[in-house]
Short mmCIF file of C-alpha atoms and ligand atoms in Angstrom, two decimals:
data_model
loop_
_atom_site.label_atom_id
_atom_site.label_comp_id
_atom_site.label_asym_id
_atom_site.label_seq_id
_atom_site.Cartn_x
_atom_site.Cartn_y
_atom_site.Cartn_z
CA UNK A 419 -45.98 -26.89 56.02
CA UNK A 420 -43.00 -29.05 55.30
CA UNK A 421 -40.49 -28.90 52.35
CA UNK A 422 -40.70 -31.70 50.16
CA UNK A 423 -37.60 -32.36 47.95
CA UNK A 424 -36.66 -36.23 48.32
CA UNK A 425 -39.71 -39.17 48.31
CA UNK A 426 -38.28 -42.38 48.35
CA UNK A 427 -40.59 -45.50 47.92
CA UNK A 428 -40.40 -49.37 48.67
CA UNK A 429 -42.66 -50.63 46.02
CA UNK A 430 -43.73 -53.64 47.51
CA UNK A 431 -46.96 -55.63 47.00
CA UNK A 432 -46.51 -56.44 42.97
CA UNK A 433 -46.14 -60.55 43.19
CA UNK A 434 -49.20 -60.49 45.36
CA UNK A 435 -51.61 -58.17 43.45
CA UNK A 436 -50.61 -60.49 40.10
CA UNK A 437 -51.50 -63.67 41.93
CA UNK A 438 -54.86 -62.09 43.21
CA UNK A 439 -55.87 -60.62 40.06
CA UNK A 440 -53.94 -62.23 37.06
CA UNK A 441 -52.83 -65.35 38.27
CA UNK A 442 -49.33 -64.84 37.77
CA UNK A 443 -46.31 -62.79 39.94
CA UNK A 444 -44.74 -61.60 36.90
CA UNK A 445 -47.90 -59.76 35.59
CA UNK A 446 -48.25 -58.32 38.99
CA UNK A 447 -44.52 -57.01 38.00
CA UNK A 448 -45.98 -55.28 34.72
CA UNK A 449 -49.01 -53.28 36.23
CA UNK A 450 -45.92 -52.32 38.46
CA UNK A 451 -44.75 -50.24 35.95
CA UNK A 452 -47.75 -48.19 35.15
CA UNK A 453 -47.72 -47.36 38.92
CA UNK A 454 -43.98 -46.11 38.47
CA UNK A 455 -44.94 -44.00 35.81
CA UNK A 456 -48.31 -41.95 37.12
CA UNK A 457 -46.10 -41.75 40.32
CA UNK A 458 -43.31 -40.17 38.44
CA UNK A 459 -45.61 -37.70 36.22
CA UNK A 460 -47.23 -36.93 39.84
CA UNK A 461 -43.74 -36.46 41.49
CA UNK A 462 -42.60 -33.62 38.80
CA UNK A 463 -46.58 -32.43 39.50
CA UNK A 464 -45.38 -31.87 42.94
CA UNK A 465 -42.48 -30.29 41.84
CA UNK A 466 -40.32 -32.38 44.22
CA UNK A 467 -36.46 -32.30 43.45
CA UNK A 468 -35.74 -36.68 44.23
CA UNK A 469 -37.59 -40.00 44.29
CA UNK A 470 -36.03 -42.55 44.63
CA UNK A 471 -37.32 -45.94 44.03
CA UNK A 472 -36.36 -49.27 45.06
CA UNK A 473 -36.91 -51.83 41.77
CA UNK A 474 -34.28 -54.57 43.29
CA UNK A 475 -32.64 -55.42 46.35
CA UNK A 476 -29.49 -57.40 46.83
CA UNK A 477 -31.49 -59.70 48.74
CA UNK A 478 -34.01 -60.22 45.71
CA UNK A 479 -31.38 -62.27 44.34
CA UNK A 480 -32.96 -65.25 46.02
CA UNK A 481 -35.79 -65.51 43.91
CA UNK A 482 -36.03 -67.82 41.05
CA UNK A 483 -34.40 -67.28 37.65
CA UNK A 484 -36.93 -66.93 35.93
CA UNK A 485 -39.05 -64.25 38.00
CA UNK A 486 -35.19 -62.25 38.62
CA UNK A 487 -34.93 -62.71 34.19
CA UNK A 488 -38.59 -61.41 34.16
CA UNK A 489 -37.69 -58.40 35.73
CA UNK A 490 -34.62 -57.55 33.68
CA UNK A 491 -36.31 -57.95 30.89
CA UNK A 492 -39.29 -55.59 32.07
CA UNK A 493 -36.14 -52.84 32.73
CA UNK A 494 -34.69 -52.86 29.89
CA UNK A 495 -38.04 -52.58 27.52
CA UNK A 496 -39.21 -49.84 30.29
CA UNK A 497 -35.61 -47.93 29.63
CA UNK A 498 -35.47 -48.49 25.75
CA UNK A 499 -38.71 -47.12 25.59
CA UNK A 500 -38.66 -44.56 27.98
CA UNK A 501 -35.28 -42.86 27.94
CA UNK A 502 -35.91 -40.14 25.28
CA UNK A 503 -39.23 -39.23 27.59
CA UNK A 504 -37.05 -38.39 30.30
CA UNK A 505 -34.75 -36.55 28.62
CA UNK A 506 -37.07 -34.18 26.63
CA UNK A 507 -39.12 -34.03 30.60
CA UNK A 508 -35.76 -33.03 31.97
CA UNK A 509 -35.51 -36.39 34.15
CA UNK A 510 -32.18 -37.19 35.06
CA UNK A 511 -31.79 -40.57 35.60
CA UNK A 512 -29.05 -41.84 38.47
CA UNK A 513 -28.78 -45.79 40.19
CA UNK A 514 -27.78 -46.71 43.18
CA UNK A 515 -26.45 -49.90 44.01
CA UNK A 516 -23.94 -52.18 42.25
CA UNK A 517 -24.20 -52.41 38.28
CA UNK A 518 -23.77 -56.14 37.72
CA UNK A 519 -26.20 -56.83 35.10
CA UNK A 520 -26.03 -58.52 31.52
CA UNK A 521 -24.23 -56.43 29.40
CA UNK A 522 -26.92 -55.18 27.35
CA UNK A 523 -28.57 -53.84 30.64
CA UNK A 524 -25.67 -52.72 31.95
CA UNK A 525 -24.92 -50.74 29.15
CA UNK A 526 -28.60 -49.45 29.06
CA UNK A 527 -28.37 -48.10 32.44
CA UNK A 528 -24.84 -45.80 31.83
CA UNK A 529 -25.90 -44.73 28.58
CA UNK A 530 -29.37 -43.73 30.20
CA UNK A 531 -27.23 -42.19 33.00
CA UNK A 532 -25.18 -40.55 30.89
CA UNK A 533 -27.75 -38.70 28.38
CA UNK A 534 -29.50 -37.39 31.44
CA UNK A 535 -26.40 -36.40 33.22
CA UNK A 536 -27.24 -32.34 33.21
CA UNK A 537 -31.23 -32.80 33.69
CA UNK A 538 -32.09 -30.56 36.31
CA UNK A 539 -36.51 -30.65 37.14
CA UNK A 540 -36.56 -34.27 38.47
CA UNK A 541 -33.59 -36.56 39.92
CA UNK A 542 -34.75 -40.63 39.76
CA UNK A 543 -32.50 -42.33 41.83
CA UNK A 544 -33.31 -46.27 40.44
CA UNK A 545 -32.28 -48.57 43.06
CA UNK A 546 -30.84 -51.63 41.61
CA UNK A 547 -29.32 -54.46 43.30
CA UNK A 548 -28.50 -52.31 45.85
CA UNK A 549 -28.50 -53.24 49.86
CA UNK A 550 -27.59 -50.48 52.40
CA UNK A 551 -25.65 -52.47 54.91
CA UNK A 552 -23.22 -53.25 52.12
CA UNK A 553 -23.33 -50.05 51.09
CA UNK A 554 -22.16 -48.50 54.42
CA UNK A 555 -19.95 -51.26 54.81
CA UNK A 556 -18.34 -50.45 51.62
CA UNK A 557 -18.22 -46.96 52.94
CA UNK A 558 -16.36 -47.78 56.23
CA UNK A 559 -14.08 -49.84 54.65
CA UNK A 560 -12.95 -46.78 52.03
CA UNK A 561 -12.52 -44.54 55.18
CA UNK A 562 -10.05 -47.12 56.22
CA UNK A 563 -8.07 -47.75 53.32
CA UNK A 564 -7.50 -44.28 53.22
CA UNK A 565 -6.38 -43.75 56.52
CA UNK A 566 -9.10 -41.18 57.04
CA UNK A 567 -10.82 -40.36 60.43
CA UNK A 568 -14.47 -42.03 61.05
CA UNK A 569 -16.83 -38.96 60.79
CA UNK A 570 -20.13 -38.50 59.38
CA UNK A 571 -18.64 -36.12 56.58
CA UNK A 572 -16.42 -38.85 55.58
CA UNK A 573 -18.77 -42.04 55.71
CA UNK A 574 -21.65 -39.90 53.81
CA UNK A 575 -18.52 -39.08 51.07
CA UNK A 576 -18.99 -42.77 49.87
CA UNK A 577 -22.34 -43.63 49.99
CA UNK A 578 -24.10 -43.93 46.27
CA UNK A 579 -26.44 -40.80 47.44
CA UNK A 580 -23.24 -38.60 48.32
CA UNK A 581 -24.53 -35.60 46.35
CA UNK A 582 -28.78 -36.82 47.44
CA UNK A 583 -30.15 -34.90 50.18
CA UNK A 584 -31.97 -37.72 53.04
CA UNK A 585 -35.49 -38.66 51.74
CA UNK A 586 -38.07 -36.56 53.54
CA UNK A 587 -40.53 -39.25 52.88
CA UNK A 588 -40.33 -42.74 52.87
CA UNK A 589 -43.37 -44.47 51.76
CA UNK A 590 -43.75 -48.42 51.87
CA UNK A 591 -46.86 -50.23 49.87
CA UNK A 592 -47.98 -53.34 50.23
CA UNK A 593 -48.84 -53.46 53.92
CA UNK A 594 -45.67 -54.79 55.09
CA UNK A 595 -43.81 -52.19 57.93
CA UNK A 596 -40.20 -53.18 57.67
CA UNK A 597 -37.60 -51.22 55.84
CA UNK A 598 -35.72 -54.12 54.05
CA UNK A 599 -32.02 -52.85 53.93
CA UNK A 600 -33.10 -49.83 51.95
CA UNK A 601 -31.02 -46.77 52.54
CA UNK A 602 -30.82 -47.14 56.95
CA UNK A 603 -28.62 -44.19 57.25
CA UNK A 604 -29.96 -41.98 55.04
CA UNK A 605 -33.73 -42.41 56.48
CA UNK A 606 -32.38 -41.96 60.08
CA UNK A 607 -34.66 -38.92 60.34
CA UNK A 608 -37.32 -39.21 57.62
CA UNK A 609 -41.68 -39.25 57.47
CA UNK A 610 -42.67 -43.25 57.17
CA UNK A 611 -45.65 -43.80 55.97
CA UNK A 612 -46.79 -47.50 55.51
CA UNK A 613 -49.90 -48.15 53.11
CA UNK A 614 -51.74 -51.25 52.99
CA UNK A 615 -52.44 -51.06 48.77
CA UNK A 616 -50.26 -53.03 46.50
CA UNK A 617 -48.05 -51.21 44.15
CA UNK A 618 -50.14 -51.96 41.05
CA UNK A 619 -52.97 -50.77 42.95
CA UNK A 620 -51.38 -47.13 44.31
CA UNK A 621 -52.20 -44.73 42.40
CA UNK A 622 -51.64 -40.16 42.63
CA UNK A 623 -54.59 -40.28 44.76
CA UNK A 624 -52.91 -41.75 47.19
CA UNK A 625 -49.78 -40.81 46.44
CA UNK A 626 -51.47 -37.02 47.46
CA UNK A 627 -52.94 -38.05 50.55
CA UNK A 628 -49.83 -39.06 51.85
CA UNK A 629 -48.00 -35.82 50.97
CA UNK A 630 -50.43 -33.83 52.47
CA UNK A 631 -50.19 -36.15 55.82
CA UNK A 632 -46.81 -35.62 55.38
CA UNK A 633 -46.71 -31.98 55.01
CA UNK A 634 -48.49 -31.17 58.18
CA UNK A 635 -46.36 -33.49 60.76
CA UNK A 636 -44.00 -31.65 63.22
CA UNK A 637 -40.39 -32.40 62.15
CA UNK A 638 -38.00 -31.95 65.21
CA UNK A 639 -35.04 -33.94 64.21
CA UNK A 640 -34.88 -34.86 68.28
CA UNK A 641 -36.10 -31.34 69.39
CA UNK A 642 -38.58 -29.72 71.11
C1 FPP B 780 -41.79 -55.80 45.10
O1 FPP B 780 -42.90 -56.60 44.89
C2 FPP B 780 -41.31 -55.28 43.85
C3 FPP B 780 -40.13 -55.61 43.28
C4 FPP B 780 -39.14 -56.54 43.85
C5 FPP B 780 -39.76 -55.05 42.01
C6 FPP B 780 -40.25 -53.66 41.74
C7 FPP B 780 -40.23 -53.53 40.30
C8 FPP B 780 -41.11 -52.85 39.54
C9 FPP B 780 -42.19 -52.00 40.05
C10 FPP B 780 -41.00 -52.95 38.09
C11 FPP B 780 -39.66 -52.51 37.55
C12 FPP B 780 -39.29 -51.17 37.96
C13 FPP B 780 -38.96 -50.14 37.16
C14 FPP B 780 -38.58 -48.86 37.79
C15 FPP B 780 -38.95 -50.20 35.70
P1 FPP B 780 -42.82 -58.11 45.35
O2 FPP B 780 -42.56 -58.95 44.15
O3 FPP B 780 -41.87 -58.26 46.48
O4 FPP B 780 -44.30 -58.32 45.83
P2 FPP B 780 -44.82 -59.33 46.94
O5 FPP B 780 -44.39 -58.77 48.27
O6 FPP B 780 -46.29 -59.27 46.75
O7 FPP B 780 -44.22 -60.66 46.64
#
């Protein structure tokens, strides 16, 4: 049986399941966030060490103002509400990808970080207008400012997830198979599973069958 100690999760399918059953993206966005939460009760279940989710690409960016404001807005109600829950649950609470919110979410998001700082029975890793290729970018770019040689060690020093270990598990809702600049070099070697449901429709059933699936797959990491 596999270890499981990182999930990481595209949760994609939220504009469509609103349109199909409410009419409207944003309330697709909302039943999103009942999905985040059995996934995260599940996830400590599981007694798995990471997830990490992505809530917001730098790509997303595109969308209109008022869908991109929606979302902000569903954030910060989600963290005002929810902070002291993951504290007293032991959640510690990390983002990757580049803070450049409105202040009042900006300031949500360190002081979140910070009160969950020494949390040790589940790691969220939110990511937040965050885009891999930048983020290696960023990394190679550091590595030559520096003057230091191009290694693995050294590129993995400045990526956000320098002290994550590599997801085990990616899984991708919302029958779409692409990866969508999330995290390319840190899934070089991990478990993809694609699932047709929409996020708001996902639920710890599935979320089981997968990890099961999951836990019986030969790993070789390019051996034998
Ligand atoms: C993808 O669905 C989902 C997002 C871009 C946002 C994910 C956000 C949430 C689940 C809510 C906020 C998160 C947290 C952690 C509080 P989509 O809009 O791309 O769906 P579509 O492919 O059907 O258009």
């Amino acid at each position: 049986m596999n270890p499981l100690n990182h999930v990481a999760i595209i949760m994609d399918g939220n504009g469509r399941w609103g349109l199909k059953y409410k009419n409207s993206r944003k309330a697709g966005h909302k039943e999103g966030i009942n999905t985040v939460e059995k996934i995260i009760k599940e996830t400590i279940k599981n007694k798995i060490q990471y997830l990490t989710l992505f809530a917001f690409s730098t790509e997303n960016w595109k969308r209109p103002n008022k869908e991109i404001n929606y979302l902000f807005n569903l954030l910060e109600t989600f963290l005002e509400k929810k902070i002291d829950d993951f504290h007293r649950e032991e959640i510690k609470l990390k983002i990757i990808g580049t803070k450049k919110f409105s202040k009042k979410l900006n300031k949500l998001l360190n002081n979140a970080e910070k009160k969950t700082c020494n949390n040790k029975k589940l790691q969220i890793n939110l990511a937040l207008n965050y885009g891999s290729k930048s983020e290696i970018l960023n990394s190679l770019k550091k590595m030559n400012k520096k003057r230091e040689s191009v290694n693995e060690k050294n590129l993995i020093k400045y990526l956000y997830t320098k002290d994550i270990p590599d997801p085990d598990l990616l899984i991708r809702t919302g029958n779409t198979k692409r990866l969508s600049n999330f995290l390319l070099w840190q899934l070089a070697y991990s478990e993809i599973f694609f699932e047709n449901k929409l996020w708001p429709a996902f639920n710890e059933y599935d979320y089981n069958k997968i990890i099961k699936r999951y836990k019986k797959v030969k790993r070789n990491f390019g051996n034998v």
